[in-house]
Amino acid sequence: MGTYIVVTSGKGGTGKTTCTAALASGLAILGHRTLCVDCDVGLRNLDMVLGLTEASVWDFSDILSGERELLETAEPHPEIEGLFFLQAPAVSGPEQVAPGAFMDLKEQMRQEFDYVLIDSPAGLGAGFRLASEGADLGIIVTTPELTSLRDGQRTAAELAALGVSETRLIVNRVCPRALRASRMDIDQAIDLVGARLLGVVSEDESIPQAVNLERPLMAFGAKYAYGQFMDMVRRLTGEQVPLPKRLRAD
Ligand SMILES: Nc1ncnc2c1ncn2[C@@H]1O[C@H](COP(=O)(O)OP(=O)(O)OP(=O)(O)O)[C@@H](O)[C@H]1O
Ligand SMILES: [Mg+2]
C-alpha cells in the first residue's frame, strides 16, 4: 500500500507546486513508482513545472465520471522514469468534485503507486479539504517570514482537524542574508508552525529558470535546491539525513 502525501499551505505562492514536482521527481529518481496529482482545480500548473508541455487532454474528472481508468489516464513522464502525472480539471471548481468519489480514487492511487503526492491549491477551503482528507502525511510549505509561518501554524491545525496527524514543514526560499537581518532561526520557525522540519530550500534562481525553459527542475540541475530536495526525499523514505541546524546558516 502506497503513501498518500498532500503538499499544502494556506497562503498562496509559497512553493507548493515547486515542492510537489521536485519531491515526486526525487522519489521516482530513487526508484519509487510515484504519482504526482494536480489538485488545483481550475488553476492547474503542475504540468508546466514538471516540463510536461504536451500534457494529456484527460484529467481526474474523467476517472471520477467512469469514462477512463486511473492507469490509462496517469501519464508517464517522458524523462523521469517511474514518475506519473494526473491532471486536474481545467474548468470546474473544487466544489464540483464529489469528495466521496475522490476518496475512492485516492485509495486506488495508493494501491497502484508507492507514493502519491498531491499539489493542494492555496487557501483552506474546499480545494484544501479535497486534497488533504485521508492523507497519511501533510507537508506544509512556508517561506521564512513571520506571516507565512503563522499561516503554516493555522494550516497544521486545519490538517489535524481533518484527521491528518502526521505533518512536516518545508521552509522555502531561504536567503541567509535576509534571515540574518530578521533574526529568525530554525527552532523559532519549527516552534511557530508546530510541525517537524522536513527540510529547507534556498532561494534558487534555477527554479523559475527551469519553468521558463519548460524543463523539469530535477532534470534541469537546480543549483542549491537539487541536493536539498534529494535530502528531503531520503528523509521521507526513512533515511537518517541530518537536518540543517539553523536557518541563519552563514
Ligand atoms: N526556492 C525558490 N527559489 C526561487 N524561486 C522559487 C522558489 N520556490 C518557488 N519559487 C518561485 O515562486 C513562484 C511560486 O511558486 P509555486 O508556484 O511553486 O507556489 P505555489 O505555492 O504552488 O503557488 P499557488 O499558491 O499560487 O499555487 C514560482 O514562480 C516559483 O518558480
Ligand atoms: Mg501551486
CSV table of C-alpha atoms and ligand atoms in Angstrom, one decimal:
chain,number,residue,atom,x,y,z
A,1,MET,CA,0.0,0.0,0.0
A,2,GLY,CA,1.5,3.4,-1.0
A,3,THR,CA,1.8,6.6,1.0
A,4,TYR,CA,-0.5,9.5,0.2
A,5,ILE,CA,1.1,12.9,0.8
A,6,VAL,CA,-0.6,16.3,0.5
A,7,VAL,CA,1.6,19.3,-0.1
A,8,THR,CA,-0.1,22.4,1.2
A,9,SER,CA,-0.2,25.9,2.7
A,10,GLY,CA,-3.0,28.3,3.3
A,11,LYS,CA,-1.0,31.2,1.8
A,12,GLY,CA,-0.6,31.4,-2.0
A,13,GLY,CA,2.8,31.3,-3.7
A,14,THR,CA,4.9,29.7,-1.0
A,15,GLY,CA,6.2,27.0,-3.4
A,16,LYS,CA,3.7,24.1,-3.1
A,17,THR,CA,3.7,23.2,-6.8
A,18,THR,CA,7.5,23.5,-7.0
A,19,CYS,CA,8.0,21.2,-3.9
A,20,THR,CA,5.4,18.7,-5.1
A,21,ALA,CA,7.1,18.4,-8.5
A,22,ALA,CA,10.6,18.2,-7.0
A,23,LEU,CA,9.8,15.7,-4.3
A,24,ALA,CA,7.8,13.5,-6.6
A,25,SER,CA,10.6,13.6,-9.2
A,26,GLY,CA,13.2,12.8,-6.5
A,27,LEU,CA,11.1,9.8,-5.2
A,28,ALA,CA,11.0,8.5,-8.8
A,29,ILE,CA,14.7,9.1,-9.3
A,30,LEU,CA,15.3,6.9,-6.2
A,31,GLY,CA,13.3,4.1,-7.8
A,32,HIS,CA,9.9,4.6,-6.2
A,33,ARG,CA,6.8,4.4,-8.5
A,34,THR,CA,5.3,7.8,-7.9
A,35,LEU,CA,2.2,9.6,-8.9
A,36,CYS,CA,2.0,13.4,-8.9
A,37,VAL,CA,-1.5,14.8,-8.9
A,38,ASP,CA,-2.6,18.4,-9.5
A,39,CYS,CA,-5.5,19.2,-7.2
A,40,ASP,CA,-5.5,22.9,-8.1
A,41,VAL,CA,-8.9,22.6,-9.9
A,42,GLY,CA,-9.3,25.5,-12.3
A,43,LEU,CA,-5.8,26.9,-11.8
A,44,ARG,CA,-3.7,23.9,-12.5
A,45,ASN,CA,0.0,24.4,-13.4
A,46,LEU,CA,1.9,21.4,-12.1
A,47,ASP,CA,2.2,20.1,-15.7
A,48,MET,CA,4.3,23.1,-16.6
A,49,VAL,CA,6.5,22.8,-13.5
A,50,LEU,CA,7.1,19.1,-14.5
A,51,GLY,CA,8.1,20.3,-18.0
A,52,LEU,CA,5.1,18.5,-19.5
A,53,THR,CA,4.2,20.9,-22.2
A,54,GLU,CA,2.3,18.3,-24.3
A,55,ALA,CA,0.1,17.3,-21.4
A,56,SER,CA,-2.7,14.8,-22.0
A,57,VAL,CA,-6.2,16.1,-22.6
A,58,TRP,CA,-7.5,13.8,-19.9
A,59,ASP,CA,-7.8,14.7,-16.2
A,60,PHE,CA,-9.0,13.1,-13.0
A,61,SER,CA,-12.7,14.1,-13.6
A,62,ASP,CA,-12.7,11.6,-16.5
A,63,ILE,CA,-11.8,8.9,-14.0
A,64,LEU,CA,-14.5,10.1,-11.5
A,65,SER,CA,-17.1,10.0,-14.3
A,66,GLY,CA,-16.2,6.4,-15.1
A,67,GLU,CA,-15.1,7.3,-18.6
A,68,ARG,CA,-11.4,6.4,-18.0
A,69,GLU,CA,-9.3,4.1,-15.8
A,70,LEU,CA,-6.6,5.5,-13.5
A,71,LEU,CA,-3.7,3.7,-15.1
A,72,GLU,CA,-4.6,4.8,-18.7
A,73,THR,CA,-5.0,8.4,-17.5
A,74,ALA,CA,-1.9,8.8,-15.4
A,75,GLU,CA,0.7,10.0,-17.8
A,76,PRO,CA,4.3,8.6,-17.6
A,77,HIS,CA,6.9,11.3,-17.5
A,78,PRO,CA,9.0,11.2,-20.7
A,79,GLU,CA,12.3,12.0,-18.9
A,80,ILE,CA,11.9,10.7,-15.3
A,81,GLU,CA,11.3,7.0,-15.2
A,82,GLY,CA,8.8,5.9,-12.6
A,83,LEU,CA,7.1,9.3,-12.4
A,84,PHE,CA,3.5,9.6,-13.4
A,85,PHE,CA,1.2,12.7,-13.6
A,86,LEU,CA,-2.5,13.1,-13.2
A,87,GLN,CA,-4.0,16.4,-14.4
A,88,ALA,CA,-6.7,18.5,-12.6
A,89,PRO,CA,-9.9,19.5,-14.4
A,90,ALA,CA,-9.4,22.9,-16.1
A,91,VAL,CA,-12.9,24.3,-15.9
A,92,SER,CA,-14.9,23.4,-12.8
A,93,GLY,CA,-14.1,24.5,-9.2
A,94,PRO,CA,-13.2,22.1,-6.4
A,95,GLU,CA,-16.9,22.3,-5.2
A,96,GLN,CA,-17.9,20.3,-8.3
A,97,VAL,CA,-15.7,17.3,-7.4
A,98,ALA,CA,-17.6,14.8,-5.2
A,99,PRO,CA,-15.4,14.2,-2.1
A,100,GLY,CA,-16.6,10.6,-1.7
A,101,ALA,CA,-15.7,9.6,-5.2
A,102,PHE,CA,-12.3,11.4,-4.9
A,103,MET,CA,-11.6,9.4,-1.6
A,104,ASP,CA,-12.2,6.2,-3.5
A,105,LEU,CA,-9.8,7.3,-6.2
A,106,LYS,CA,-7.2,8.1,-3.5
A,107,GLU,CA,-7.5,4.5,-2.3
A,108,GLN,CA,-7.0,3.2,-5.8
A,109,MET,CA,-3.9,5.5,-6.3
A,110,ARG,CA,-2.5,4.1,-3.0
A,111,GLN,CA,-2.9,0.6,-4.4
A,112,GLU,CA,-1.1,1.3,-7.7
A,113,PHE,CA,1.8,3.6,-6.6
A,114,ASP,CA,4.4,3.6,-3.9
A,115,TYR,CA,3.9,7.3,-3.3
A,116,VAL,CA,1.1,9.7,-4.3
A,117,LEU,CA,1.9,13.4,-4.0
A,118,ILE,CA,-1.0,15.9,-4.3
A,119,ASP,CA,-0.5,19.6,-5.0
A,120,SER,CA,-3.1,21.5,-3.0
A,121,PRO,CA,-4.5,24.8,-4.0
A,122,ALA,CA,-3.9,28.0,-1.9
A,123,GLY,CA,-6.4,28.7,0.8
A,124,LEU,CA,-8.0,26.4,3.4
A,125,GLY,CA,-11.3,25.9,1.6
A,126,ALA,CA,-12.9,23.2,-0.5
A,127,GLY,CA,-9.8,22.5,-2.6
A,128,PHE,CA,-7.7,22.1,0.5
A,129,ARG,CA,-10.1,19.7,2.0
A,130,LEU,CA,-10.4,17.7,-1.2
A,131,ALA,CA,-6.7,17.3,-1.4
A,132,SER,CA,-6.0,16.7,2.3
A,133,GLU,CA,-8.7,14.4,3.5
A,134,GLY,CA,-7.3,10.9,4.2
A,135,ALA,CA,-3.7,11.9,3.7
A,136,ASP,CA,-1.0,9.8,5.5
A,137,LEU,CA,1.2,12.9,5.7
A,138,GLY,CA,0.7,16.6,5.2
A,139,ILE,CA,3.7,18.7,4.1
A,140,ILE,CA,3.3,22.4,4.9
A,141,VAL,CA,5.3,24.8,2.7
A,142,THR,CA,6.1,28.2,4.1
A,143,THR,CA,8.6,31.0,3.4
A,144,PRO,CA,10.7,32.2,6.4
A,145,GLU,CA,8.6,35.3,7.0
A,146,LEU,CA,6.5,35.5,10.2
A,147,THR,CA,3.2,35.9,8.3
A,148,SER,CA,3.9,32.8,6.3
A,149,LEU,CA,5.0,30.8,9.4
A,150,ARG,CA,1.9,31.9,11.3
A,151,ASP,CA,-0.2,30.8,8.3
A,152,GLY,CA,1.6,27.4,8.5
A,153,GLN,CA,0.5,27.1,12.1
A,154,ARG,CA,-3.1,27.6,11.0
A,155,THR,CA,-2.6,25.0,8.2
A,156,ALA,CA,-1.3,22.5,10.7
A,157,ALA,CA,-4.4,23.0,12.9
A,158,GLU,CA,-6.7,22.6,9.9
A,159,LEU,CA,-4.9,19.4,8.8
A,160,ALA,CA,-5.2,18.0,12.3
A,161,ALA,CA,-9.0,18.8,12.3
A,162,LEU,CA,-9.2,16.7,9.1
A,163,GLY,CA,-7.5,13.8,10.8
A,164,VAL,CA,-4.1,14.3,9.2
A,165,SER,CA,-2.0,13.9,12.3
A,166,GLU,CA,1.4,13.5,10.7
A,167,THR,CA,2.8,16.8,9.4
A,168,ARG,CA,6.2,18.0,8.2
A,169,LEU,CA,7.4,21.6,7.4
A,170,ILE,CA,9.4,22.8,4.4
A,171,VAL,CA,10.8,26.3,4.8
A,172,ASN,CA,11.2,27.5,1.2
A,173,ARG,CA,13.1,30.5,-0.4
A,174,VAL,CA,15.6,30.8,2.4
A,175,CYS,CA,18.1,33.6,1.8
A,176,PRO,CA,20.8,33.6,4.5
A,177,ARG,CA,21.4,37.3,4.3
A,178,ALA,CA,17.7,38.2,4.7
A,179,LEU,CA,17.4,35.8,7.6
A,180,ARG,CA,20.3,37.3,9.4
A,181,ALA,CA,18.6,40.6,9.2
A,182,SER,CA,15.3,39.2,10.5
A,183,ARG,CA,17.0,37.3,13.4
A,184,MET,CA,14.9,34.2,12.7
A,185,ASP,CA,16.3,30.8,13.3
A,186,ILE,CA,15.2,27.3,12.5
A,187,ASP,CA,13.9,26.4,16.0
A,188,GLN,CA,11.7,29.5,16.1
A,189,ALA,CA,10.2,28.6,12.7
A,190,ILE,CA,9.5,25.0,13.8
A,191,ASP,CA,8.0,26.1,17.1
A,192,LEU,CA,5.7,28.6,15.4
A,193,VAL,CA,4.3,26.1,12.9
A,194,GLY,CA,4.3,23.1,15.3
A,195,ALA,CA,5.5,20.6,12.7
A,196,ARG,CA,8.7,18.7,12.4
A,197,LEU,CA,11.1,20.0,9.8
A,198,LEU,CA,11.4,18.1,6.6
A,199,GLY,CA,13.9,20.5,5.1
A,200,VAL,CA,14.9,23.9,3.9
A,201,VAL,CA,15.1,25.1,0.3
A,202,SER,CA,17.3,28.0,-0.7
A,203,GLU,CA,16.2,30.9,-2.8
A,204,ASP,CA,17.5,29.5,-6.1
A,205,GLU,CA,17.2,31.3,-9.4
A,206,SER,CA,17.3,28.0,-11.4
A,207,ILE,CA,13.8,27.2,-10.1
A,208,PRO,CA,12.0,29.9,-12.1
A,209,GLN,CA,14.5,29.4,-14.9
A,210,ALA,CA,13.6,25.7,-15.3
A,211,VAL,CA,9.9,26.6,-15.5
A,212,ASN,CA,10.6,29.3,-18.1
A,213,LEU,CA,12.6,26.8,-20.2
A,214,GLU,CA,9.9,24.2,-19.8
A,215,ARG,CA,12.3,21.8,-18.1
A,216,PRO,CA,11.6,19.7,-15.0
A,217,LEU,CA,13.6,21.1,-12.1
A,218,MET,CA,15.1,17.8,-11.0
A,219,ALA,CA,16.4,17.1,-14.6
A,220,PHE,CA,17.5,20.7,-15.1
A,221,GLY,CA,20.1,20.6,-12.3
A,222,ALA,CA,18.9,23.3,-9.9
A,223,LYS,CA,21.9,24.9,-8.2
A,224,TYR,CA,21.3,24.5,-4.5
A,225,ALA,CA,17.8,23.1,-4.5
A,226,TYR,CA,18.5,19.8,-6.2
A,227,GLY,CA,20.6,18.4,-3.2
A,228,GLN,CA,18.2,19.9,-0.7
A,229,PHE,CA,15.2,18.2,-2.3
A,230,MET,CA,17.0,14.9,-2.6
A,231,ASP,CA,17.9,15.1,1.2
A,232,MET,CA,14.2,15.6,1.9
A,233,VAL,CA,13.2,12.7,-0.3
A,234,ARG,CA,15.6,10.5,1.6
A,235,ARG,CA,14.1,11.7,4.9
A,236,LEU,CA,10.6,10.9,3.6
A,237,THR,CA,11.7,7.3,2.8
A,238,GLY,CA,13.1,6.8,6.3
A,239,GLU,CA,16.8,7.5,5.8
A,240,GLN,CA,18.7,9.4,8.5
A,241,VAL,CA,19.8,12.6,6.8
A,242,PRO,CA,21.0,15.3,9.2
A,243,LEU,CA,18.9,18.5,9.2
A,244,PRO,CA,20.3,21.9,8.8
A,245,LYS,CA,20.8,23.3,12.4
A,246,ARG,CA,19.9,26.9,11.8
A,247,LEU,CA,18.0,28.8,9.1
A,248,ARG,CA,20.5,31.5,9.8
A,249,ALA,CA,23.3,29.5,8.2
A,250,ASP,CA,26.3,31.6,7.3
B,1,LIG,N1,13.2,28.3,-3.7
B,1,LIG,C1,12.8,29.1,-4.7
B,1,LIG,N2,13.7,30.0,-5.2
B,1,LIG,C2,13.3,30.8,-6.2
B,1,LIG,N3,12.0,30.8,-6.7
B,1,LIG,C3,11.1,30.0,-6.2
B,1,LIG,C4,11.5,29.1,-5.1
B,1,LIG,N4,10.4,28.3,-4.8
B,1,LIG,C5,9.4,28.8,-5.6
B,1,LIG,N5,9.8,29.8,-6.4
B,1,LIG,C6,9.0,30.5,-7.4
B,1,LIG,O1,7.9,31.1,-6.7
B,1,LIG,C7,6.8,31.1,-7.5
B,1,LIG,C8,5.6,30.4,-6.8
B,1,LIG,O2,6.0,29.1,-6.6
B,1,LIG,P1,4.8,27.9,-6.7
B,1,LIG,O3,4.0,28.1,-8.0
B,1,LIG,O4,5.5,26.6,-6.5
B,1,LIG,O5,4.0,28.3,-5.4
B,1,LIG,P2,2.5,27.8,-5.0
B,1,LIG,O6,2.5,27.7,-3.5
B,1,LIG,O7,2.2,26.5,-5.7
B,1,LIG,O8,1.6,28.9,-5.6
B,1,LIG,P3,-0.1,28.9,-5.6
B,1,LIG,O9,-0.5,29.1,-4.2
B,1,LIG,O10,-0.4,30.0,-6.5
B,1,LIG,O11,-0.5,27.5,-6.1
B,1,LIG,C9,7.1,30.5,-8.8
B,1,LIG,O12,7.5,31.5,-9.8
B,1,LIG,C10,8.4,29.7,-8.5
B,1,LIG,O13,9.2,29.5,-9.6
B,2,MG,MG,0.5,26.0,-6.9
